[in-house]
Amino acid sequence: MSEDRVIRLLASGGHSRSDVVLGIGDDGAVLAPPPGRQLVSVLDTLNEGVHFPPGMDAAAVGHRALAVNLSDLAAMGAEPAWASLSLSLPETDSKWVESFAAGFHGLADQWDVSLVGGDTVRGPLSVSVHLVGFVDPGAALTRSGALEGDLVYVTGWPGEAMAGLRVLESGGSISSPRLERRFVRPDPRVGEGLALRGLATAAIDLSDGLGTDLQRLAVASGVRISIRVEDLPVSREIADIFGAASALELTICGGDDYELAFTVPPQQEDRLLRLAEHWSCDLTRIGRAEAGEGLAFTREGQAYPVDMSRAWRHFGEQT
Amino acid sequence: MSEDRVIRLLASGGHSRSDVVLGIGDDGAVLAPPPGRQLVSVLDTLNEGVHFPPGMDAAAVGHRALAVNLSDLAAMGAEPAWASLSLSLPETDSKWVESFAAGFHGLADQWDVSLVGGDTVRGPLSVSVHLVGFVDPGAALTRSGALEGDLVYVTGWPGEAMAGLRVLESGGSISSPRLERRFVRPDPRVGEGLALRGLATAAIDLSDGLGTDLQRLAVASGVRISIRVEDLPVSREIADIFGAASALELTICGGDDYELAFTVPPQQEDRLLRLAEHWSCDLTRIGRAEAGEGLAFTREGQAYPVDMSRAWRHFGEQT
């Protein structure tokens, strides 16, 4: 199958937004940005054997490649709009590409995202997605706005995605459709991120794990983030399958969750909780921003040591 | 070296445009598009061993990854602005990353491009660059505007890049700094593309070879592109090293040139030639758009058969 045919396969099935002046098929796409708004731009790559297990279902690869980028837009409070896709394939198999496209477009349609362009090349299986979203000027959520006294919240059940990967890698000896789905088909918290505009002081998505990502938020904001271990949402499903100690470790150190962690001033908590009644995911208060720096864990008022070296990291080295 | 350190290395050294509201370091970049203009979006990936030889100089990889995307913007007549970079590295070596960044930023600075974000991941060496440029509404050049009677032009010396790759792969047994440079450090025709706005009826960049890309332009425009073989700019340097037959084949079928091919109405030819006096590259009229379809070659008025199956293609199959 030629590059042109792969591109036609990917282009078909997607829907087109009215602000796409010229979509797939030329040297570039032509896009009309909404007057008076700012753009949020994100780009993330998934490599087979690094970010997902070899042989993972093509539809799941397509879904996931878009989901991780939607999650970055969610953390910025941006409305998704335009996607570009670069797909490296060792060989082309039209069934694989069709299934990949179905996974990608299924999620794209849900969030009104148009695939506007990209590239297909030969190489080890790898997917790069660039995504553009819109925000009002000054309204983007960032990592750097947390203030002393703010409350720290997290959506969903961090750690379930990494536990899902272990389930997947067990080759059938462990069964948990819930955990597996959390790795294979993450639900990016786009609606929740949009709801947090004008409410959260800082936000980040948990791509590298709750500990690593909250540490980044603390550093960017110039505060200390203090987490109460007893308040962490530890998944009962993980605990039942892998035991309580593993469950806590996965909650703190597991990556690939694509949940949101964010800070809100205490006086906004009621408003947040009213909004969250309509969310499709759980929401848990896990700590507070304080004077100081870095990330600290406490349990029953005592410092609680966490071995962050077990956190998931690219290149597997200490920062 | 951690992902955070690689990102800091890549971020340092680049310059920042005033329309970059928030650059590298958060979940996404925040960008302020110029009021009343449209955006052109392009995304291209280079894989080691597919798009460049293993072990190629890191600065050249950085230059080339940006150049191929600048070339796409050039073909659309867009002013380059914002780049995002995803870099897959099998291992991180800070010297390699520094050299890569120098190659990338050297070209970025030349065209006022800011690196606004991206991703570094573990995996086989691969570089994806997304680039955004600006055009006035309706002013983007496309592949689809060529009209019967238009003249067909090409910049530079197509085939020299592919010949340069052969020089590079000869491991020193063939020497040609000129050809080697054309593969390793292509000069995207950004200024020429900007000059063609309001003048060219259609344009395309020669990433996959003059024959393949002109065929695409012909199909998109619904015309036949007829090329006079005796008018093709056949590089003397290629002919001297590889012989005249190889030189013609490389001119038609060689990829990776990142020259521009375009069409202009005959009444605009004088204006084009006056503009081109200030260009840094040569310009050659090679044919004409006619009624009909596809691509045709003639030599001394007779049909000239070209074996397009030798054209460079992703996945190496027939379209």
XYZ file of C-alpha atoms in Angstrom:
638
model
C 0.000 0.000 0.000
C 1.374 3.403 -0.977
C 1.712 6.427 1.278
C -1.072 8.123 -0.686
C -3.425 5.202 -0.022
C -2.593 5.112 3.695
C -3.323 8.830 3.874
C -6.643 8.389 2.051
C -7.578 5.600 4.468
C -6.756 7.783 7.460
C -8.538 10.798 6.004
C -11.754 8.921 5.327
C -14.044 8.429 8.287
C -13.107 11.641 10.055
C -15.403 14.631 10.135
C -14.420 18.108 9.080
C -14.833 21.262 11.138
C -15.940 24.446 9.402
C -12.708 26.194 10.430
C -10.654 23.765 8.319
C -10.172 25.751 5.110
C -8.062 23.044 3.441
C -7.578 19.618 4.981
C -5.566 16.514 4.097
C -4.080 16.261 0.606
C -1.842 19.266 0.033
C 1.601 20.194 1.377
C -0.093 21.591 4.475
C -3.503 22.272 5.993
C -5.014 25.763 5.996
C -6.882 26.656 9.178
C -8.902 29.671 10.302
C -8.290 30.408 13.978
C -11.239 31.837 15.921
C -10.909 35.625 16.236
C -9.672 36.881 19.592
C -8.704 33.516 21.026
C -5.350 31.946 21.797
C -4.142 28.540 20.666
C -2.796 25.718 22.800
C -0.386 23.432 20.952
C 0.674 19.937 22.109
C 2.677 17.108 20.509
C 3.176 13.621 21.939
C 4.635 10.443 20.492
C 3.889 6.819 21.363
C 6.461 4.185 20.399
C 5.629 0.485 20.273
C 7.495 -1.410 22.950
C 8.024 1.768 24.972
C 4.598 3.347 25.432
C 2.452 0.354 24.598
C 3.137 -3.390 24.340
C 4.043 -4.886 20.961
C 1.011 -6.163 19.126
C -1.539 -3.987 20.960
C -4.856 -3.720 19.137
C -4.626 -1.101 16.357
C -7.851 0.653 17.375
C -6.458 1.038 20.890
C -3.223 2.513 19.497
C -5.273 5.041 17.513
C -7.444 5.926 20.499
C -4.508 6.202 22.864
C -2.354 8.361 20.565
C -5.111 10.963 20.449
C -6.098 10.527 24.116
C -2.655 11.410 25.496
C -2.724 14.661 23.536
C -6.331 15.457 24.477
C -5.207 14.995 28.065
C -2.533 17.682 27.629
C -5.155 20.052 26.228
C -7.451 19.160 29.151
C -4.708 20.125 31.616
C -4.529 23.522 29.897
C -8.319 23.995 29.862
C -8.354 24.160 26.046
C -11.133 23.193 23.604
C -9.760 20.597 21.151
C -9.909 21.455 17.463
C -7.290 20.291 14.946
C -5.116 17.155 14.893
C -2.129 16.248 12.729
C -0.897 12.673 12.686
C 2.433 11.144 11.788
C 2.356 7.378 11.567
C 5.502 5.251 11.197
C 4.705 1.726 10.058
C 7.130 -1.162 9.506
C 4.797 -2.487 6.810
C 1.336 -1.511 5.752
C -1.561 -3.728 6.270
C -4.807 -2.041 5.293
C -6.785 -3.854 8.026
C -4.399 -2.477 10.663
C -4.643 1.052 9.277
C -8.461 0.855 9.080
C -8.684 -0.317 12.671
C -6.210 2.366 13.808
C -8.251 5.023 11.971
C -11.479 3.789 13.612
C -9.926 4.091 17.082
C -8.539 7.534 16.321
C -11.686 8.935 14.721
C -13.986 7.450 17.373
C -12.353 9.644 19.997
C -11.820 12.573 17.607
C -15.540 12.719 16.809
C -16.383 12.698 20.505
C -14.397 15.930 21.018
C -15.083 17.619 17.659
C -11.495 17.148 16.485
C -10.687 17.175 12.758
C -7.673 15.339 11.384
C -6.196 18.036 9.149
C -2.924 16.556 7.972
C 0.205 14.598 8.643
C 2.554 12.061 7.305
C 2.919 8.309 6.911
C 6.415 6.909 6.780
C 8.211 3.600 6.939
C 9.846 2.772 10.237
C 9.325 1.085 13.590
C 5.680 1.466 14.719
C 5.331 4.932 16.195
C 2.549 7.511 16.323
C 3.025 11.256 16.800
C -0.028 13.445 17.203
C -0.013 17.227 17.216
C -3.147 18.845 18.547
C -4.341 22.438 18.657
C -7.009 23.719 21.027
C -8.493 27.114 21.811
C -8.550 29.199 24.999
C -9.606 32.745 25.764
C -6.612 35.069 26.218
C -5.128 34.579 29.662
C -7.492 31.709 30.509
C -5.158 28.750 29.894
C -4.510 26.637 32.968
C -0.814 26.195 33.702
C 1.388 24.330 36.166
C 2.677 27.489 37.717
C -0.287 29.201 39.390
C -0.696 27.240 42.643
C -0.697 29.435 45.765
C -0.027 28.632 49.413
C -3.216 27.375 51.006
C -4.710 25.965 47.803
C -6.293 22.536 47.996
C -4.928 19.739 45.780
C -7.381 17.513 43.910
C -7.019 14.572 41.568
C -9.543 13.001 39.196
C -10.172 9.282 38.857
C -8.046 6.428 40.173
C -4.351 7.018 39.456
C -2.353 3.826 39.130
C -5.106 1.886 37.379
C -3.530 2.421 33.956
C -0.152 1.023 35.017
C -1.944 -1.855 36.774
C -3.849 -2.359 33.500
C -0.561 -2.645 31.650
C 0.504 -5.391 34.080
C -2.772 -7.174 33.444
C -2.209 -6.870 29.697
C 1.359 -8.148 29.997
C 0.236 -11.123 32.087
C -1.002 -12.654 28.852
C -4.348 -13.698 30.300
C -3.182 -15.089 33.645
C -4.683 -12.024 35.370
C -8.135 -10.787 34.376
C -9.462 -7.284 34.958
C -11.398 -5.665 32.130
C -11.623 -2.447 34.194
C -7.868 -2.060 34.668
C -7.063 -3.181 31.141
C -9.458 -0.628 29.705
C -7.863 2.128 31.781
C -4.543 1.479 29.998
C -5.870 0.652 26.544
C -8.641 3.242 26.235
C -7.950 6.116 28.628
C -10.703 8.730 28.847
C -9.005 12.113 28.667
C -10.585 14.568 31.112
C -11.365 17.194 28.499
C -14.750 18.252 29.893
C -13.321 18.441 33.403
C -10.378 20.559 32.202
C -12.769 22.984 30.502
C -14.848 23.201 33.690
C -11.734 24.143 35.701
C -11.091 27.371 33.754
C -11.447 30.325 36.119
C -11.521 27.924 39.068
C -8.246 26.004 39.288
C -5.070 27.990 39.989
C -2.832 25.280 38.460
C -3.314 21.968 36.654
C -1.259 19.138 35.181
C -2.110 15.794 33.624
C -0.744 12.615 35.172
C 1.190 11.182 32.260
C 4.302 10.278 34.247
C 2.600 9.434 37.552
C 1.024 11.414 40.379
C 4.281 11.884 42.300
C 6.425 12.974 39.346
C 3.782 15.279 37.904
C 2.799 16.911 41.219
C 6.483 17.540 41.867
C 6.635 19.382 38.517
C 3.577 21.441 39.494
C 5.168 22.280 42.858
C 8.432 23.389 41.230
C 6.659 25.437 38.538
C 4.431 27.139 41.130
C 7.143 27.723 43.747
C 5.170 26.005 46.512
C 5.394 22.766 48.429
C 2.688 20.247 47.616
C 1.896 18.209 50.702
C -0.052 14.995 50.054
C -1.953 13.060 52.751
C -1.337 9.428 51.875
C -4.471 8.317 53.736
C -6.560 10.531 51.435
C -5.189 9.139 48.148
C -7.793 7.355 46.017
C -6.292 3.865 46.083
C -8.129 1.639 43.636
C -9.860 -1.301 45.310
C -9.499 -3.234 42.043
C -5.721 -2.853 42.136
C -5.585 -3.745 45.839
C -7.686 -6.885 45.293
C -5.447 -8.117 42.487
C -1.973 -6.865 43.406
C -2.233 -6.263 47.195
C -2.458 -3.056 49.243
C 1.244 -2.148 49.157
C 1.457 -2.435 45.374
C -1.787 -0.502 45.057
C -0.392 2.465 46.998
C 2.870 2.367 45.065
C 1.029 2.288 41.738
C -1.206 5.173 42.851
C 1.827 7.365 43.543
C 4.314 6.125 40.954
C 2.270 4.613 38.110
C 2.300 6.589 34.873
C 0.031 6.822 31.852
C -3.142 7.617 33.762
C -4.094 10.812 31.974
C -6.007 11.971 35.004
C -5.812 15.633 36.064
C -4.267 16.959 39.259
C -5.022 20.577 40.115
C -5.161 23.174 42.834
C -8.103 25.361 43.878
C -8.357 28.076 46.527
C -10.310 26.860 49.612
C -13.071 29.414 48.986
C -13.739 27.800 45.591
C -14.131 24.303 46.960
C -17.924 24.391 47.161
C -18.175 25.559 43.565
C -15.808 22.783 42.473
C -17.774 20.106 44.297
C -21.057 21.278 42.775
C -19.516 21.154 39.284
C -17.981 17.751 39.905
C -21.394 16.244 40.633
C -21.870 16.215 36.856
C -18.495 14.695 36.032
C -18.110 11.178 34.727
C -15.060 10.577 36.940
C -14.439 10.609 40.672
C -12.709 13.530 42.341
C -10.609 13.375 45.506
C -8.948 16.017 47.659
C -5.484 14.681 48.437
C -3.502 17.537 49.979
C -2.599 21.169 50.099
C -0.114 23.674 48.700
C 2.126 25.145 51.410
C 5.073 27.472 51.789
C 8.259 25.632 50.829
C 9.251 23.603 47.847
C 8.925 20.167 46.294
C 6.610 17.342 47.142
C 6.004 15.896 50.596
C 3.876 12.962 51.727
C 2.403 12.575 55.214
C 0.447 9.770 56.850
C -1.433 10.425 60.088
C 0.488 13.678 60.456
C 3.945 12.058 60.115
C 6.336 12.369 57.174
C 5.864 9.365 54.913
C 8.886 8.350 52.840
C 8.170 7.606 49.177
C 10.781 6.021 46.945
C 10.302 8.232 43.889
C 13.067 6.348 42.058
C 10.395 3.774 41.266
C 8.365 6.369 39.414
C 8.017 5.762 35.735
C 10.429 7.917 33.725
C 11.570 8.241 30.150
C 15.176 7.050 29.880
C 14.871 5.563 33.377
C 17.195 7.998 35.100
C 16.985 10.438 37.973
C 16.064 14.014 37.209
C 19.861 12.136 31.160
C 16.205 12.646 32.067
C 13.427 13.789 29.757
C 13.296 17.097 31.651
C 17.010 17.680 31.007
C 16.734 16.831 27.312
C 13.856 19.305 27.028
C 15.853 22.015 28.814
C 18.767 21.385 26.447
C 16.518 21.672 23.404
C 14.748 24.747 24.773
C 17.958 26.645 25.451
C 19.554 28.301 22.469
C 16.327 29.021 20.641
C 14.858 32.491 20.425
C 11.323 33.368 21.411
C 8.804 35.214 19.255
C 6.557 37.784 20.889
C 3.455 35.804 19.853
C 4.537 32.875 22.053
C 2.514 33.520 25.230
C 3.804 30.400 27.004
C 6.588 28.247 25.568
C 8.272 24.997 26.560
C 7.731 23.685 30.083
C 3.998 23.233 30.609
C 1.510 20.647 29.303
C 1.174 22.725 26.129
C 2.287 25.977 24.539
C -0.012 29.017 24.425
C 0.176 30.984 21.178
C -1.430 34.197 19.953
C -2.328 33.932 16.251
C -2.087 37.144 14.222
C -5.550 38.717 13.831
C -7.209 38.176 10.472
C -4.723 35.624 9.138
C -4.987 31.922 8.462
C -2.648 29.222 9.693
C -0.812 26.612 7.660
C -0.030 23.431 9.604
C 2.505 20.768 8.555
C 3.955 17.678 10.263
C 6.781 15.502 8.950
C 8.804 12.707 10.478
C 12.344 11.549 9.696
C 13.358 8.044 10.763
C 16.994 6.967 10.998
C 17.769 4.337 8.380
C 14.758 5.376 6.272
C 15.084 9.123 5.719
C 18.733 9.542 6.618
C 21.643 7.119 6.989
C 22.450 5.694 10.426
C 25.028 7.751 12.249
C 24.421 10.984 10.304
C 25.784 14.041 12.076
C 23.350 15.201 14.781
C 23.424 18.847 13.668
C 22.445 17.742 10.158
C 19.545 15.677 11.571
C 18.330 18.759 13.457
C 18.684 21.014 10.413
C 17.028 18.531 8.093
C 14.055 17.769 10.362
C 13.152 21.453 10.371
C 14.075 22.002 6.697
C 11.626 19.409 5.356
C 8.804 21.111 7.216
C 9.903 24.607 6.196
C 9.809 23.303 2.641
C 6.143 22.314 3.052
C 5.349 25.800 4.349
C 7.302 27.270 1.416
C 5.150 25.291 -1.010
C 2.061 26.855 0.592
C 3.526 30.380 0.567
C 3.334 30.608 4.372
C 5.509 32.612 6.788
C 7.046 30.201 9.322
C 6.318 30.851 12.990
C 6.008 28.055 15.576
C 7.658 24.636 15.753
C 6.961 21.652 17.979
C 9.466 18.826 18.140
C 9.141 15.200 19.136
C 12.458 13.427 19.456
C 12.748 9.649 19.927
C 16.189 8.647 21.151
C 17.519 5.145 21.816
C 19.760 6.588 24.499
C 20.593 10.106 25.483
C 23.963 11.514 24.990
C 24.073 15.192 25.870
C 26.674 15.949 23.171
C 24.350 14.488 20.516
C 21.376 16.468 21.797
C 23.418 19.691 21.953
C 24.595 19.231 18.391
C 21.070 18.365 17.208
C 19.721 21.490 18.933
C 22.408 23.649 17.304
C 21.454 22.364 13.843
C 17.768 22.872 14.519
C 18.051 26.334 16.047
C 20.520 27.536 13.413
C 17.857 27.123 10.745
C 14.996 28.171 13.068
C 16.686 31.491 13.801
C 17.179 32.126 10.086
C 13.395 31.945 9.528
C 12.207 33.478 12.819
C 10.833 30.152 14.062
C 10.351 29.557 17.790
C 10.453 26.066 19.263
C 7.333 26.168 21.458
C 7.013 22.606 22.727
C 7.189 18.921 22.143
C 8.209 15.664 23.599
C 11.291 13.518 24.083
C 10.784 9.787 24.312
C 12.784 6.601 24.276
C 12.759 4.661 21.012
C 14.541 4.217 17.694
C 16.024 7.541 16.499
C 13.192 9.511 14.940
C 12.312 13.195 14.700
C 8.830 14.607 14.135
C 8.441 18.336 13.627
C 5.141 20.182 13.493
C 5.282 23.660 12.087
C 2.748 26.456 11.863
C 2.982 29.348 9.420
C 0.757 32.272 8.524
C -0.973 33.273 5.285
C -3.538 35.907 4.403
C -7.023 34.443 3.924
C -7.266 32.814 0.534
C -3.588 33.445 -0.284
C -2.178 29.973 0.451
C -0.602 28.281 -2.547
C -2.015 24.819 -3.211
C -1.434 21.926 -5.595
C -4.807 22.310 -7.210
C -4.805 25.669 -8.979
C -2.850 24.979 -12.180
C -4.709 25.964 -15.378
C -4.281 24.888 -18.991
C -1.591 26.996 -20.594
C 0.306 27.697 -17.362
C 4.072 27.395 -17.491
C 5.815 24.913 -15.183
C 8.913 26.006 -13.286
C 11.271 24.313 -10.859
C 13.843 25.800 -8.482
C 17.389 24.531 -8.071
C 18.854 21.235 -9.271
C 16.498 18.341 -8.514
C 18.308 15.048 -8.056
C 21.311 16.547 -6.307
C 20.014 15.534 -2.869
C 19.602 11.879 -3.842
C 22.993 11.974 -5.549
C 24.330 13.462 -2.297
C 22.930 10.523 -0.374
C 24.825 8.169 -2.728
C 27.982 10.176 -2.091
C 27.381 9.928 1.659
C 26.760 6.195 1.454
C 29.934 5.641 -0.588
C 31.821 6.072 2.674
C 34.400 8.419 1.192
C 35.061 6.634 -2.095
C 33.163 9.400 -3.926
C 33.780 13.023 -3.006
C 31.385 15.885 -3.702
C 30.901 18.441 -0.945
C 28.243 20.164 -3.098
C 26.059 17.080 -3.515
C 26.590 15.933 0.044
C 25.525 19.302 1.370
C 22.369 19.210 -0.732
C 21.279 16.048 1.098
C 22.598 16.884 4.539
C 21.703 20.573 4.758
C 18.895 21.323 2.303
C 17.976 24.993 1.956
C 14.198 25.202 2.066
C 12.867 27.709 -0.481
C 10.922 29.743 2.072
C 11.688 33.167 0.585
C 10.874 31.922 -2.910
C 7.558 30.433 -1.718
C 6.602 33.755 -0.127
C 7.476 35.574 -3.365
C 5.162 33.258 -5.317
C 2.005 34.357 -3.467
C -0.338 36.037 -5.905
C 1.809 34.846 -8.794
C 1.887 31.038 -8.918
C -1.388 29.229 -9.620
C -0.157 25.995 -7.973
C 2.934 24.838 -6.092
C 4.362 21.699 -4.500
C 7.668 20.854 -2.875
C 9.800 18.064 -4.313
C 10.048 15.762 -1.327
C 9.352 12.550 -3.250
C 10.964 13.523 -6.559
C 10.059 15.793 -9.462
C 8.069 13.131 -11.332
C 6.024 11.881 -8.379
C 5.286 15.344 -7.058
C 4.407 16.909 -10.420
C 2.052 13.994 -11.012
C 0.338 14.871 -7.728
C 0.049 18.501 -8.809
C -1.409 17.423 -12.172
C -4.007 15.173 -10.510
C -4.966 17.807 -7.911
C -5.312 20.498 -10.593
C -7.100 18.352 -13.176
C -4.609 19.149 -15.919
C -1.854 17.313 -17.746
C 1.653 18.457 -16.906
C 3.883 18.065 -19.959
C 7.621 18.199 -19.248
C 10.273 18.835 -21.925
C 13.123 16.553 -20.949
C 15.686 18.667 -22.823
C 14.718 21.638 -20.608
C 15.202 19.849 -17.279
C 17.993 21.298 -15.138
C 20.303 18.306 -15.073
C 23.112 18.880 -12.615
C 26.557 18.893 -14.219
C 28.002 17.734 -10.904
C 25.813 14.610 -10.937
C 26.588 13.957 -14.608
C 30.337 14.265 -14.005
C 30.263 11.788 -11.146
C 27.486 9.350 -12.037
C 27.144 9.758 -15.813
C 24.500 11.477 -17.962
C 21.882 8.695 -17.845
C 21.978 8.488 -14.051
C 21.877 12.262 -13.852
C 18.633 12.449 -15.848
C 17.089 9.609 -13.857
C 18.010 11.276 -10.569
C 16.615 14.601 -11.802
C 13.227 13.020 -12.503
C 13.059 10.335 -9.831
C 15.329 11.428 -6.981
C 13.543 12.473 -3.800
C 14.422 14.627 -0.815
C 15.302 17.729 -2.813
C 12.965 20.187 -1.132
C 12.940 22.337 -4.226
C 9.679 23.934 -5.378
C 7.802 23.149 -8.584
C 5.033 25.562 -9.545
C 2.880 26.879 -12.337
C 2.434 30.479 -13.492
C 0.235 31.946 -16.219
C 2.306 32.974 -19.289
C 1.434 36.651 -18.781
C 3.108 36.534 -15.351
C 6.374 35.120 -16.649
C 8.159 38.474 -16.898
C 7.198 39.346 -13.342
C 8.444 35.965 -12.138
C 11.775 36.310 -13.917
C 12.340 39.788 -12.482
C 11.630 38.493 -8.962
C 13.865 35.474 -9.473
C 16.863 37.676 -10.202
C 17.059 38.180 -6.434
C 16.709 34.502 -5.516
C 19.568 32.480 -4.123
C 18.628 29.475 -6.279
C 18.352 28.851 -9.991
C 14.983 28.729 -11.714
C 14.131 26.731 -14.830
C 11.069 26.520 -17.049
C 10.530 22.827 -17.706
C 7.106 22.480 -19.301
C 3.491 23.456 -19.513
C 0.057 22.557 -18.146
C -2.278 21.243 -20.855
C -5.738 19.806 -21.227
C -5.703 16.178 -20.165
C -4.491 14.374 -17.107
C -1.368 13.034 -15.471
C 2.254 13.638 -16.287
C 3.882 13.353 -19.712
C 7.497 13.729 -20.808
C 8.605 14.745 -24.295
C 12.041 15.022 -25.896
C 12.457 16.884 -29.178
C 8.687 16.797 -29.597
C 8.406 13.005 -29.183
C 6.892 11.162 -26.207
C 9.717 10.168 -23.861
C 9.059 7.097 -21.706
C 10.025 7.431 -18.045
C 10.071 4.468 -15.717
C 8.346 6.067 -12.730
C 8.550 2.793 -10.810
C 12.098 3.833 -9.976
C 10.831 6.942 -8.229
C 11.475 7.047 -4.545
C 8.390 6.049 -2.562
C 7.462 5.324 1.027
C 6.798 1.609 1.425
C 8.343 1.036 -2.007
C 5.129 0.104 -3.773
C 3.151 1.343 -6.732
C 0.461 3.895 -6.112
